JSON list of C-alpha atoms in Angstrom, two decimals:
[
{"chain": "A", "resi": 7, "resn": "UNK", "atom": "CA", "xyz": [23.53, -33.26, -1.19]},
{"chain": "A", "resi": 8, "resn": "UNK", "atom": "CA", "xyz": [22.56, -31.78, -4.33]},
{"chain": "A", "resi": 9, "resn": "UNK", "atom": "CA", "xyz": [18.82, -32.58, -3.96]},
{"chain": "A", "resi": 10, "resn": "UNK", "atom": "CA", "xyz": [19.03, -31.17, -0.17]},
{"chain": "A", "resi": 11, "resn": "UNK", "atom": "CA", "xyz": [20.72, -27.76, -1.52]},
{"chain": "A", "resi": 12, "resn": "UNK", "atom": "CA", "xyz": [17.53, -27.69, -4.26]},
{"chain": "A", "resi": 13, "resn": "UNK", "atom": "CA", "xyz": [15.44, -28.04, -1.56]},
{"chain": "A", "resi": 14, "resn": "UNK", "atom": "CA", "xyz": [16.77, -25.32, 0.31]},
{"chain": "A", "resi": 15, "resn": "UNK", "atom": "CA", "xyz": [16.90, -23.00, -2.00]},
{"chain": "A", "resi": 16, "resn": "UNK", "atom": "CA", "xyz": [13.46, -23.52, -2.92]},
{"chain": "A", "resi": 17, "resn": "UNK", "atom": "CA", "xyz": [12.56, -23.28, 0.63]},
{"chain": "A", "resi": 18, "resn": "UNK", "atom": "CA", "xyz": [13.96, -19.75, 1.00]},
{"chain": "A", "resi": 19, "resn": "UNK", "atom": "CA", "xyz": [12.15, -18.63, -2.25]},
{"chain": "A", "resi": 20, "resn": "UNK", "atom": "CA", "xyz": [8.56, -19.72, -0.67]},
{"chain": "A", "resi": 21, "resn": "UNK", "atom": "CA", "xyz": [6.47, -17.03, 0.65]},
{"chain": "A", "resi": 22, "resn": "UNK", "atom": "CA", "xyz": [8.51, -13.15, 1.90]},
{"chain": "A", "resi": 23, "resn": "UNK", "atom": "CA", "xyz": [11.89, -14.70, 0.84]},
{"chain": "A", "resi": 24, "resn": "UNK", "atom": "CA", "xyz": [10.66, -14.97, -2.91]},
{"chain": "A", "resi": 25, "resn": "UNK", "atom": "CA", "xyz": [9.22, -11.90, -2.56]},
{"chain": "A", "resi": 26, "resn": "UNK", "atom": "CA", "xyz": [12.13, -9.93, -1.90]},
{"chain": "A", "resi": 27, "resn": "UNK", "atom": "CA", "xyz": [13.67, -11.30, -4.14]},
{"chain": "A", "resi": 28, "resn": "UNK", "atom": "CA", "xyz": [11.82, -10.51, -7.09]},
{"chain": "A", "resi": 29, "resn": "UNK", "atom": "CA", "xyz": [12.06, -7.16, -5.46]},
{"chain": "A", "resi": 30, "resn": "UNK", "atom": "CA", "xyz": [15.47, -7.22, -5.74]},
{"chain": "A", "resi": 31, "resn": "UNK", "atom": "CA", "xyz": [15.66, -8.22, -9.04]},
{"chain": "A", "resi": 32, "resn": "UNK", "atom": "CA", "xyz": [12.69, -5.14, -10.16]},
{"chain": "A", "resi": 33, "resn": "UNK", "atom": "CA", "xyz": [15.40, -3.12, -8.34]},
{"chain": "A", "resi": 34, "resn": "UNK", "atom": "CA", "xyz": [18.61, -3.99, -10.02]},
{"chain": "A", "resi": 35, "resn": "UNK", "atom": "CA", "xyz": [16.70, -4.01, -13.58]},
{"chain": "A", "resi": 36, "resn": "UNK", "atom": "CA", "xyz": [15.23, -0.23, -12.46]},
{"chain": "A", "resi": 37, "resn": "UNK", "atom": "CA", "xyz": [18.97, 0.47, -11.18]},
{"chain": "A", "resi": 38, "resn": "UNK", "atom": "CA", "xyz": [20.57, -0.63, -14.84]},
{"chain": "A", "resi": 39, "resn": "UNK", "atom": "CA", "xyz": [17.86, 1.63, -16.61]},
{"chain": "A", "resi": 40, "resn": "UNK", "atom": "CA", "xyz": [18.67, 4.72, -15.25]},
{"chain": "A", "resi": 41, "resn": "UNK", "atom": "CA", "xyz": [22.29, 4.24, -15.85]},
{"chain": "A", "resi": 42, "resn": "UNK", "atom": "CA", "xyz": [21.36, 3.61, -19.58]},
{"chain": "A", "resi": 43, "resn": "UNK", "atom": "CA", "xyz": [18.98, 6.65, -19.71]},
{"chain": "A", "resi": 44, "resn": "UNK", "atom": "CA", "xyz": [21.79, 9.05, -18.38]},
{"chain": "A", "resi": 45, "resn": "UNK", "atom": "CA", "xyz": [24.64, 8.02, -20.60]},
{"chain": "A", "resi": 46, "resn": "UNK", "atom": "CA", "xyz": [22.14, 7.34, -23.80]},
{"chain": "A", "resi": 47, "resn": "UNK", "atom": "CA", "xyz": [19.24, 10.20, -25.39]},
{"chain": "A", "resi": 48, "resn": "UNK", "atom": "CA", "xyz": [16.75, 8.37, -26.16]},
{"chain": "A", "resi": 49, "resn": "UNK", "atom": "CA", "xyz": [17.67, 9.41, -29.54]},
{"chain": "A", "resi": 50, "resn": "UNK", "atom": "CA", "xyz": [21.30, 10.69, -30.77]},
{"chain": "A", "resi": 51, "resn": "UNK", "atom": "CA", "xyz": [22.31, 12.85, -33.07]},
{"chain": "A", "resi": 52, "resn": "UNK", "atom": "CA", "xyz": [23.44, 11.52, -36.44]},
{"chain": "A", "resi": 53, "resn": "UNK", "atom": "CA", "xyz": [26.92, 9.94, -36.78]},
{"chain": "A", "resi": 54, "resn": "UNK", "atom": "CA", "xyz": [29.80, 8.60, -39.06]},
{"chain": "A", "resi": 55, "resn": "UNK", "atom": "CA", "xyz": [28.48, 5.25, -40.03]},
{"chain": "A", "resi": 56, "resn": "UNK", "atom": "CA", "xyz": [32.41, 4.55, -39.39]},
{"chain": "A", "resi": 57, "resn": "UNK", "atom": "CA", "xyz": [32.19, 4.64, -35.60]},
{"chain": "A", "resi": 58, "resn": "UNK", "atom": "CA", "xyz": [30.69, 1.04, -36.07]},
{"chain": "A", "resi": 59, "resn": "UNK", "atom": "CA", "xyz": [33.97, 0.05, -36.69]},
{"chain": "A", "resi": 60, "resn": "UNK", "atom": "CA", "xyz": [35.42, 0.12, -33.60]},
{"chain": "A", "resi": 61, "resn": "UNK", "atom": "CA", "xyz": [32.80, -1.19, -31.86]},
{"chain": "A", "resi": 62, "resn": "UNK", "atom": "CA", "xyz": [33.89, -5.34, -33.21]},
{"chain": "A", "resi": 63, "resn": "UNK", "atom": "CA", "xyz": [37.21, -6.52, -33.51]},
{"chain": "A", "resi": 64, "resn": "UNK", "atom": "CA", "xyz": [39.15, -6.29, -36.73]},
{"chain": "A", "resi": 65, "resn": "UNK", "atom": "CA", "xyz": [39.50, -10.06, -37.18]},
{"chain": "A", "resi": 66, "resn": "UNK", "atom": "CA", "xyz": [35.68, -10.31, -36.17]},
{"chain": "A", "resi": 67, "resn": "UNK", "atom": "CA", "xyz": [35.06, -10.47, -40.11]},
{"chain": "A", "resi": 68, "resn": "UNK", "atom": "CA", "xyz": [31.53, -11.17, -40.34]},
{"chain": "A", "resi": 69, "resn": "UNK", "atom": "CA", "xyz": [30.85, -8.15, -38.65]},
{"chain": "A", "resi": 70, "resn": "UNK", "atom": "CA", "xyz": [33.16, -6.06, -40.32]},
{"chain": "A", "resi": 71, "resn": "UNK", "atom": "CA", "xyz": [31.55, -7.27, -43.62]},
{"chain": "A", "resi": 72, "resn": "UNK", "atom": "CA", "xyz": [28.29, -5.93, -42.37]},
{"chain": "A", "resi": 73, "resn": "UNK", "atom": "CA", "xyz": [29.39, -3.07, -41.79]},
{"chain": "A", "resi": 74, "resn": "UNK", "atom": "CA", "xyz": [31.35, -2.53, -45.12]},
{"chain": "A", "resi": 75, "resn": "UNK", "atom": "CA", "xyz": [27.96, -3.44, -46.73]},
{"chain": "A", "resi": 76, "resn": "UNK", "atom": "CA", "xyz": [26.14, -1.06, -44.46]},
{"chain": "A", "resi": 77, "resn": "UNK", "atom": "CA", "xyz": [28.82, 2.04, -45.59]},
{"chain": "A", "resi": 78, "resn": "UNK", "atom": "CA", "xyz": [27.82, 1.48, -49.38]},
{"chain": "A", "resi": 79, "resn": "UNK", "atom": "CA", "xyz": [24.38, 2.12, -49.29]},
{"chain": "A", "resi": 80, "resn": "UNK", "atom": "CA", "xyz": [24.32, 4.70, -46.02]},
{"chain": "A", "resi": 81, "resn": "UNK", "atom": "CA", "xyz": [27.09, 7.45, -44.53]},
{"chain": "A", "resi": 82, "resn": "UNK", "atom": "CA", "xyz": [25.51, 8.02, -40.98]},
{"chain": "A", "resi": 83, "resn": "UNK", "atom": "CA", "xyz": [23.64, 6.47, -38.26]},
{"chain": "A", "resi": 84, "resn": "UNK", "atom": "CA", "xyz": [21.51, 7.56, -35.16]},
{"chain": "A", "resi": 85, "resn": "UNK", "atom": "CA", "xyz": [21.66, 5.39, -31.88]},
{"chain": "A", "resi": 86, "resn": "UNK", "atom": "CA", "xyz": [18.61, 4.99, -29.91]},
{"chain": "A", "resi": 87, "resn": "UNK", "atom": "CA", "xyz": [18.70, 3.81, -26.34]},
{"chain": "A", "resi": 88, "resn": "UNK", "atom": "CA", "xyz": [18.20, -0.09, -25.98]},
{"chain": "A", "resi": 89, "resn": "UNK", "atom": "CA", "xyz": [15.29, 0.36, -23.54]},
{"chain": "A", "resi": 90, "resn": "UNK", "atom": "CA", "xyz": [12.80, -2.39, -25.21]},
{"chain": "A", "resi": 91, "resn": "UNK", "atom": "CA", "xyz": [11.36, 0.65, -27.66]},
{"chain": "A", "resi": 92, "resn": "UNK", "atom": "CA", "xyz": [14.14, 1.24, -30.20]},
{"chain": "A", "resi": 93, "resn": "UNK", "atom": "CA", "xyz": [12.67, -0.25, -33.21]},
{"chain": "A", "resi": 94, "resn": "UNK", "atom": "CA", "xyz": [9.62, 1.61, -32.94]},
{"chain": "A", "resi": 95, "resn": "UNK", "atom": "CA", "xyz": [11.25, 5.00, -31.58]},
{"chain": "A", "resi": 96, "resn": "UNK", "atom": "CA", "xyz": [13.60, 4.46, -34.84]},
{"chain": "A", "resi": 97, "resn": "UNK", "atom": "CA", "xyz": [11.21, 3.85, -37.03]},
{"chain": "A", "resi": 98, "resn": "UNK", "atom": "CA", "xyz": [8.81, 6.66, -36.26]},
{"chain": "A", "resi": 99, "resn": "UNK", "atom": "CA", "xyz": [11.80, 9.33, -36.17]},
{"chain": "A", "resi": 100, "resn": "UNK", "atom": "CA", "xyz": [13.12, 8.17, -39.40]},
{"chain": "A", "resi": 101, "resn": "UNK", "atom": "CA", "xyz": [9.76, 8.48, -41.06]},
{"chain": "A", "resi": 102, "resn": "UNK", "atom": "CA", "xyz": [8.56, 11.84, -39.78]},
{"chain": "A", "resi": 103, "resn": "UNK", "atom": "CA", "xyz": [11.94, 12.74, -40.30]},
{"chain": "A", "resi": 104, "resn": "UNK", "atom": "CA", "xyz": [11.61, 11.84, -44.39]},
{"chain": "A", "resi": 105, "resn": "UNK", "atom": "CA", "xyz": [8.15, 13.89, -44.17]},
{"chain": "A", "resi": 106, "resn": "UNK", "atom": "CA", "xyz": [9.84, 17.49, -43.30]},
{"chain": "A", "resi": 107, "resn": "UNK", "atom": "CA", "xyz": [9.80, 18.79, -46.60]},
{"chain": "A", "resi": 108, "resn": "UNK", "atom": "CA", "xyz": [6.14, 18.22, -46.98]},
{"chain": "A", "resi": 109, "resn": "UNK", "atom": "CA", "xyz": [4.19, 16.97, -50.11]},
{"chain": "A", "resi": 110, "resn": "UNK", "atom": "CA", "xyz": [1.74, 14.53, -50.64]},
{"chain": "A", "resi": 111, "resn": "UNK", "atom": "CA", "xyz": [3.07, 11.63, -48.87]},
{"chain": "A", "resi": 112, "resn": "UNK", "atom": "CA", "xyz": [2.72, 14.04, -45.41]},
{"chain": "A", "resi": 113, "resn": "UNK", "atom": "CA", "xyz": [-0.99, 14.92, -46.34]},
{"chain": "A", "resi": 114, "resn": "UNK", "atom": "CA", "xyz": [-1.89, 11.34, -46.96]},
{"chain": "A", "resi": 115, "resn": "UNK", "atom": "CA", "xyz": [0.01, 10.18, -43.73]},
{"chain": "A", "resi": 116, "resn": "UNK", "atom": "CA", "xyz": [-1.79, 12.59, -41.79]},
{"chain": "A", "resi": 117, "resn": "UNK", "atom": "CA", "xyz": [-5.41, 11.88, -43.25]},
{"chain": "A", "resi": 118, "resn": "UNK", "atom": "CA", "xyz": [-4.64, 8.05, -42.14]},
{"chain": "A", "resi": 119, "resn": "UNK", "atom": "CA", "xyz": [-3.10, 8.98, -38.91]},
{"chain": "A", "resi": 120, "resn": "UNK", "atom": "CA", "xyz": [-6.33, 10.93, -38.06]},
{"chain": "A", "resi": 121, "resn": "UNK", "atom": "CA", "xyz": [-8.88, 8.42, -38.72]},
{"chain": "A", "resi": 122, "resn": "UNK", "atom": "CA", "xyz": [-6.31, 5.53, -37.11]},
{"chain": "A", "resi": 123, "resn": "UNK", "atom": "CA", "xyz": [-8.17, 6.22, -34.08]},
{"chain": "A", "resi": 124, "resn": "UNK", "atom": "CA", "xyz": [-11.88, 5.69, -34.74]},
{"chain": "A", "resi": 125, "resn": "UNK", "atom": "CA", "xyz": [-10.24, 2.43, -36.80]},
{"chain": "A", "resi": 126, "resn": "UNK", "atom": "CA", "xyz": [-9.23, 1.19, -33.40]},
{"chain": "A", "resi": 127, "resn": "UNK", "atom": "CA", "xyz": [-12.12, 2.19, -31.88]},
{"chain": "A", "resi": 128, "resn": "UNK", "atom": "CA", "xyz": [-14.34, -0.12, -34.03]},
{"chain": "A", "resi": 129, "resn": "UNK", "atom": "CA", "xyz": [-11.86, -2.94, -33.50]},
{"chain": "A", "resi": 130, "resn": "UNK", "atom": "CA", "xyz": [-13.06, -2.82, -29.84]},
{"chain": "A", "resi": 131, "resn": "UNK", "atom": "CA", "xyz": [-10.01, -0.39, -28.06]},
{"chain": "A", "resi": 132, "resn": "UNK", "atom": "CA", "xyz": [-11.58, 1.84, -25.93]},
{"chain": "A", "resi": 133, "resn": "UNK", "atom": "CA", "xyz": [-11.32, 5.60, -26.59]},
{"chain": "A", "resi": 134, "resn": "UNK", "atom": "CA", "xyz": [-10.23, 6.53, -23.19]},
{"chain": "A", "resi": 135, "resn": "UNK", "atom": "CA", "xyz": [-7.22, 4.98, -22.98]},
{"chain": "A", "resi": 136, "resn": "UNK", "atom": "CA", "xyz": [-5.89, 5.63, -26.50]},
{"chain": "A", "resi": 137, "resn": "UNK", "atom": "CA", "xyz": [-7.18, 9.16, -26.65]},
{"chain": "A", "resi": 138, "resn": "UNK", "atom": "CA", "xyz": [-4.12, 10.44, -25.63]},
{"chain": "A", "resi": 139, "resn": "UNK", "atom": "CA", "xyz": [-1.39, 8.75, -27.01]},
{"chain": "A", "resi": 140, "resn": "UNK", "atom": "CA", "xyz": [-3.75, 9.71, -30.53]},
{"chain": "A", "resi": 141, "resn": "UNK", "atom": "CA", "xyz": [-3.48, 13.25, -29.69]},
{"chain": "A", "resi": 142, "resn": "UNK", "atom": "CA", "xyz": [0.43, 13.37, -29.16]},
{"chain": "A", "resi": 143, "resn": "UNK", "atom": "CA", "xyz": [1.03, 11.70, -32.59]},
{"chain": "A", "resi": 144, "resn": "UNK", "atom": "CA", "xyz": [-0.89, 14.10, -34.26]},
{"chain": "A", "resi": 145, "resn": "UNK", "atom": "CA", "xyz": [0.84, 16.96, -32.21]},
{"chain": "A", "resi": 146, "resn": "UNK", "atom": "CA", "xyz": [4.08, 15.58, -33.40]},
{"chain": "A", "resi": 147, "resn": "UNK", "atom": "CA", "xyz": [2.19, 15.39, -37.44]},
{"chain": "A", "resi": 148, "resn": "UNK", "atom": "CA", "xyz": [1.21, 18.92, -37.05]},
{"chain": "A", "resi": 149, "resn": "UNK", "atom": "CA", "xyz": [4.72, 19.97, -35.84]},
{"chain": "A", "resi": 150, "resn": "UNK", "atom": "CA", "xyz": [6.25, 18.37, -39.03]},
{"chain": "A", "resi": 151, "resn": "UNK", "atom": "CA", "xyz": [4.07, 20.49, -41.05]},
{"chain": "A", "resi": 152, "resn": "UNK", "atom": "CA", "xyz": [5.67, 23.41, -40.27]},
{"chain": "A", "resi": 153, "resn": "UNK", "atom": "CA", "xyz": [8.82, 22.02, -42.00]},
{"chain": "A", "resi": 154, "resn": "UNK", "atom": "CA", "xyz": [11.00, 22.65, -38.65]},
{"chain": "A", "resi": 155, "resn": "UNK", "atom": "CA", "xyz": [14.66, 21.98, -38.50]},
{"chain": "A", "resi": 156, "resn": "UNK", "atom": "CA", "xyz": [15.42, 18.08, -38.11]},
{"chain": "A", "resi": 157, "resn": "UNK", "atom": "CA", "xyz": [17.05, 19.41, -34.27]},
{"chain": "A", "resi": 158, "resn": "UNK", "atom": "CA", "xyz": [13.31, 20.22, -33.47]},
{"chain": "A", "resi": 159, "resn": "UNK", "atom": "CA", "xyz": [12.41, 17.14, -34.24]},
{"chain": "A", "resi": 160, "resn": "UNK", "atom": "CA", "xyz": [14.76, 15.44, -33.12]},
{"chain": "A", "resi": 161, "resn": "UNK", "atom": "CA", "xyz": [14.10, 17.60, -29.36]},
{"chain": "A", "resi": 162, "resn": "UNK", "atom": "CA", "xyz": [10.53, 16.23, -29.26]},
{"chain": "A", "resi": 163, "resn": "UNK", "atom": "CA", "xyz": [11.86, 12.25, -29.71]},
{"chain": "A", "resi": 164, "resn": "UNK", "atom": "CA", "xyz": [14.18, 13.01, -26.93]},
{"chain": "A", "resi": 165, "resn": "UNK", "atom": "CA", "xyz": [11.79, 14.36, -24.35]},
{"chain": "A", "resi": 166, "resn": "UNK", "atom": "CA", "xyz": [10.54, 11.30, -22.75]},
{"chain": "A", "resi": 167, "resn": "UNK", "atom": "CA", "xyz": [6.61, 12.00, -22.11]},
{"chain": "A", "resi": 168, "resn": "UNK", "atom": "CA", "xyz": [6.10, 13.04, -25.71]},
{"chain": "A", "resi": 169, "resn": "UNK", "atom": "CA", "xyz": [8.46, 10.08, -27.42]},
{"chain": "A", "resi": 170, "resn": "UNK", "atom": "CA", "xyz": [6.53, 7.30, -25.45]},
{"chain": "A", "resi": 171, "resn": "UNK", "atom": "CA", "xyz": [3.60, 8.47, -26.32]},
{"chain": "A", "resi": 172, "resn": "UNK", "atom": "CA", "xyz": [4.37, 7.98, -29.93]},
{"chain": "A", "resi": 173, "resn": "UNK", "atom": "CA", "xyz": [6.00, 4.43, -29.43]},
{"chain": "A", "resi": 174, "resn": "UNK", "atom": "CA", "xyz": [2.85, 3.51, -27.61]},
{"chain": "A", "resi": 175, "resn": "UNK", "atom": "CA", "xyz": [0.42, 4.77, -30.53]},
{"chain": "A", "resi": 176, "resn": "UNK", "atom": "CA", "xyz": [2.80, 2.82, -32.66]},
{"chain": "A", "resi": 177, "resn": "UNK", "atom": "CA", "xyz": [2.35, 0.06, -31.03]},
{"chain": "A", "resi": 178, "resn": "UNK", "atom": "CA", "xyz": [-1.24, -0.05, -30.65]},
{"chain": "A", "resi": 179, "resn": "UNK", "atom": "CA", "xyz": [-1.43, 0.66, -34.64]},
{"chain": "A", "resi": 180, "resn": "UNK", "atom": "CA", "xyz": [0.56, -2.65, -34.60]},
{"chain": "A", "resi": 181, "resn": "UNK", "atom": "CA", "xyz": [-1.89, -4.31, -32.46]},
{"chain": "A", "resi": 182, "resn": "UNK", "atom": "CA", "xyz": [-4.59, -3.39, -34.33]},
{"chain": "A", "resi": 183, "resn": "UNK", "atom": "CA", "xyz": [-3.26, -4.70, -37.78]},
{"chain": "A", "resi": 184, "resn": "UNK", "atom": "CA", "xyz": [-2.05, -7.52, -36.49]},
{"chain": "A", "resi": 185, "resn": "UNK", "atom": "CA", "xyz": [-5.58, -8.35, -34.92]},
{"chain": "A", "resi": 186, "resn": "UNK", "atom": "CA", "xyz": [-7.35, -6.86, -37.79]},
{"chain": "A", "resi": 187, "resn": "UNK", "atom": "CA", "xyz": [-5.62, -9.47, -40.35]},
{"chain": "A", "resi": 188, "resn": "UNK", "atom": "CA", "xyz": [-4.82, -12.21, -37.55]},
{"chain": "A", "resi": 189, "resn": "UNK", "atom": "CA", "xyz": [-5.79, -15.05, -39.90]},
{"chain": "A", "resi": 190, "resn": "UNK", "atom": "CA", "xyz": [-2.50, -14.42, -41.79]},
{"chain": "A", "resi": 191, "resn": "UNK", "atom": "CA", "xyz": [-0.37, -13.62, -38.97]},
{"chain": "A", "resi": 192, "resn": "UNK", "atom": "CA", "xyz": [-1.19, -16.39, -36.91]},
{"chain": "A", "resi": 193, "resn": "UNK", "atom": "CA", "xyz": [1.04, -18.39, -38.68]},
{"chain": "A", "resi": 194, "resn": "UNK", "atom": "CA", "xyz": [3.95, -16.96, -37.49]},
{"chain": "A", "resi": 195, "resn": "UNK", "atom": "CA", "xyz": [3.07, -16.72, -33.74]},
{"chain": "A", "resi": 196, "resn": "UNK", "atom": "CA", "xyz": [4.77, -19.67, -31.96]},
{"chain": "A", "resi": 197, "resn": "UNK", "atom": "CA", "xyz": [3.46, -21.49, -28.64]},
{"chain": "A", "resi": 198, "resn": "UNK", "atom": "CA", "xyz": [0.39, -22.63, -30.06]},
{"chain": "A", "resi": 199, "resn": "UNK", "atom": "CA", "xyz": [-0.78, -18.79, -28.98]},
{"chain": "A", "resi": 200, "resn": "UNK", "atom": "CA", "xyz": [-3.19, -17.02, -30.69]},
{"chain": "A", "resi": 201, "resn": "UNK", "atom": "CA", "xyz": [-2.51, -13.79, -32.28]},
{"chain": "A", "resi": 202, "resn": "UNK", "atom": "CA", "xyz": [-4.47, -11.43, -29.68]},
{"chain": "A", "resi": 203, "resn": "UNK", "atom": "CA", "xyz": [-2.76, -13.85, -26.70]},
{"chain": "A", "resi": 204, "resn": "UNK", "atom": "CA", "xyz": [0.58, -12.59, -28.68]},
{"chain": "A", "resi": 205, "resn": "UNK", "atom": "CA", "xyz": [-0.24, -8.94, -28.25]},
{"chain": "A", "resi": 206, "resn": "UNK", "atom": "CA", "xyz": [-1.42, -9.44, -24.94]},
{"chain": "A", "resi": 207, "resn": "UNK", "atom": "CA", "xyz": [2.01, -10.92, -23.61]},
{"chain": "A", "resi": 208, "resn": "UNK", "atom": "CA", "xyz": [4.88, -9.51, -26.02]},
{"chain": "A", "resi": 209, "resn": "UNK", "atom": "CA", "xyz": [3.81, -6.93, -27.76]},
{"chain": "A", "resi": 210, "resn": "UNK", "atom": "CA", "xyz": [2.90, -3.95, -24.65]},
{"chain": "A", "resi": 211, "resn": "UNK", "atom": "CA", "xyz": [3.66, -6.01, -21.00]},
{"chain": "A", "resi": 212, "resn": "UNK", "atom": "CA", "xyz": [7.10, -5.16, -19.69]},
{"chain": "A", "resi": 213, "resn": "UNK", "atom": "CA", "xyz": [7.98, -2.74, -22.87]},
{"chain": "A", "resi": 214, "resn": "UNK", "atom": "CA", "xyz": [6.41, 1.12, -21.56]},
{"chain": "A", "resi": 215, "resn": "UNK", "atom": "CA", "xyz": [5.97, 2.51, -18.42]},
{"chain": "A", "resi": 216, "resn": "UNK", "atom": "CA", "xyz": [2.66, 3.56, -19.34]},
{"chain": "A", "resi": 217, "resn": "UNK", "atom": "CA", "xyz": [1.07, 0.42, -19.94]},
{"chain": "A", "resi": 218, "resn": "UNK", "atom": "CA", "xyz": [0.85, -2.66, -17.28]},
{"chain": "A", "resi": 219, "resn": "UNK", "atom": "CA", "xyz": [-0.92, -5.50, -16.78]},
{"chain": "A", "resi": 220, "resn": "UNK", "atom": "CA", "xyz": [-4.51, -4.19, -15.96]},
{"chain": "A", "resi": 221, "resn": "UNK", "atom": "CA", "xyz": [-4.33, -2.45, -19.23]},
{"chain": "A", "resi": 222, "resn": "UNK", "atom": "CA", "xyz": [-5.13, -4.83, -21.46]},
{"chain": "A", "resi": 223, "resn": "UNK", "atom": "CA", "xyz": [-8.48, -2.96, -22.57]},
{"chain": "A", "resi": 224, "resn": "UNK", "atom": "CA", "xyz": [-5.43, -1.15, -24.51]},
{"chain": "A", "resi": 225, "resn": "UNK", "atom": "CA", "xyz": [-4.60, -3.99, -26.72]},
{"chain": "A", "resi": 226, "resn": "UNK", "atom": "CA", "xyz": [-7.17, -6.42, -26.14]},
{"chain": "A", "resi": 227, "resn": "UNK", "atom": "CA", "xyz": [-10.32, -5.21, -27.64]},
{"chain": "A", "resi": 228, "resn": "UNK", "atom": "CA", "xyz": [-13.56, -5.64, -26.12]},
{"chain": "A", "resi": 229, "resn": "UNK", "atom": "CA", "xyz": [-15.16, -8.69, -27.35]}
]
């Protein structure tokens, strides 16, 4: 009886049945975003470190020992929404965010921001489709140059177009290192994949709205 229910369900996944249902599944995961996106900025404001208590149980001590070491080295904390981004939306706030008061470290990041691009471009990505995403992060460079308040900043990481745009560029600056130096980093790709098949599957496909699967031109340099 098992074997026969098996059967039958495979049956109804053949053909329009199977495609529904991966419809339905697309819809539910769509469904579950926008919940997330209206009770979560894609960046929040920063808070008591101390609100991570509450979150575990008190007798849930590893946790709670985390977060003890956590509180000795840091007082606050700034969620970001779980949406497949986060650690590249946190990291790029956090480090623009260390830039606002200027110096040397912002004039050298911006000198190797600006030439990222034609670096990619001799990899083999094609200026069209990373044209864009380049001029945003610079937008977002030149904006910390004007030493705003950290709320301005923060406003830009939190209005959609403009923050994907920069986790994009971030992640095509990963592609390209990790393509660039993919003798070294091959040996922590599992699968038996190679390091461009790597960037290929995980590192864009399924994480940005703006990039699908007849983009790979993005992140999968011309040969």
């Amino acid at each position: 009886m098992a074997a026969e229910e098996s059967v039958r369900q495979q049956t109804e996944c053949d053909g329009v049945n199977c495609l529904t249902y991966d419809e339905a599944i697309i819809a539910q995961q769509d469904r579950i975003q926008q919940e997330i996106a209206v009770h979560t900025p894609l960046l929040s404001d920063r808070l008591q470190l101390s609100v991570l208590y509450q979150e575990y149980a008190p007798d849930d001590k590893v946790y709670q020992e985390k977060i003890k070491d956590l509180h000795r080295r840091y007082t606050h904390i700034r969620r970001t929404r779980p949406d497949g981004n986060c650690f590249y939306r946190a990291f790029g706030f956090s480090y623009l965010e260390a830039l606002l008061d200027g110096g040397p470290e912002l004039t050298r990041f911006k000198e190797v921001s600006q030439r990222s691009k034609e670096d990619l471009i001799r990899q083999g990505f094609t200026e069209f489709t990373i044209e864009d995403f380049h001029n945003t992060f610079m937008d977002l460079i030149t904006l910390v140059e004007r030493g705003p308040a950290v709320s301005e900043l923060l406003a830009a990481f939190n209005e959609q177009t403009v923050s994907d745009y920069v986790v994009v560029y971030l992640r095509l600056l990963t592609s390209g290192h990790l393509q660039r130096d993919g003798v070294f980093y091959q040996h922590f790709i599992e699968g038996g994949r190679s390091v461009k098949e790597f960037c290929q599957q995980d590192l864009f496909i399924g994480r940005s709205q703006y990039i699908n699967n007849t983009d790979f031109n993005i992140h999968n340099p011309v040969q």
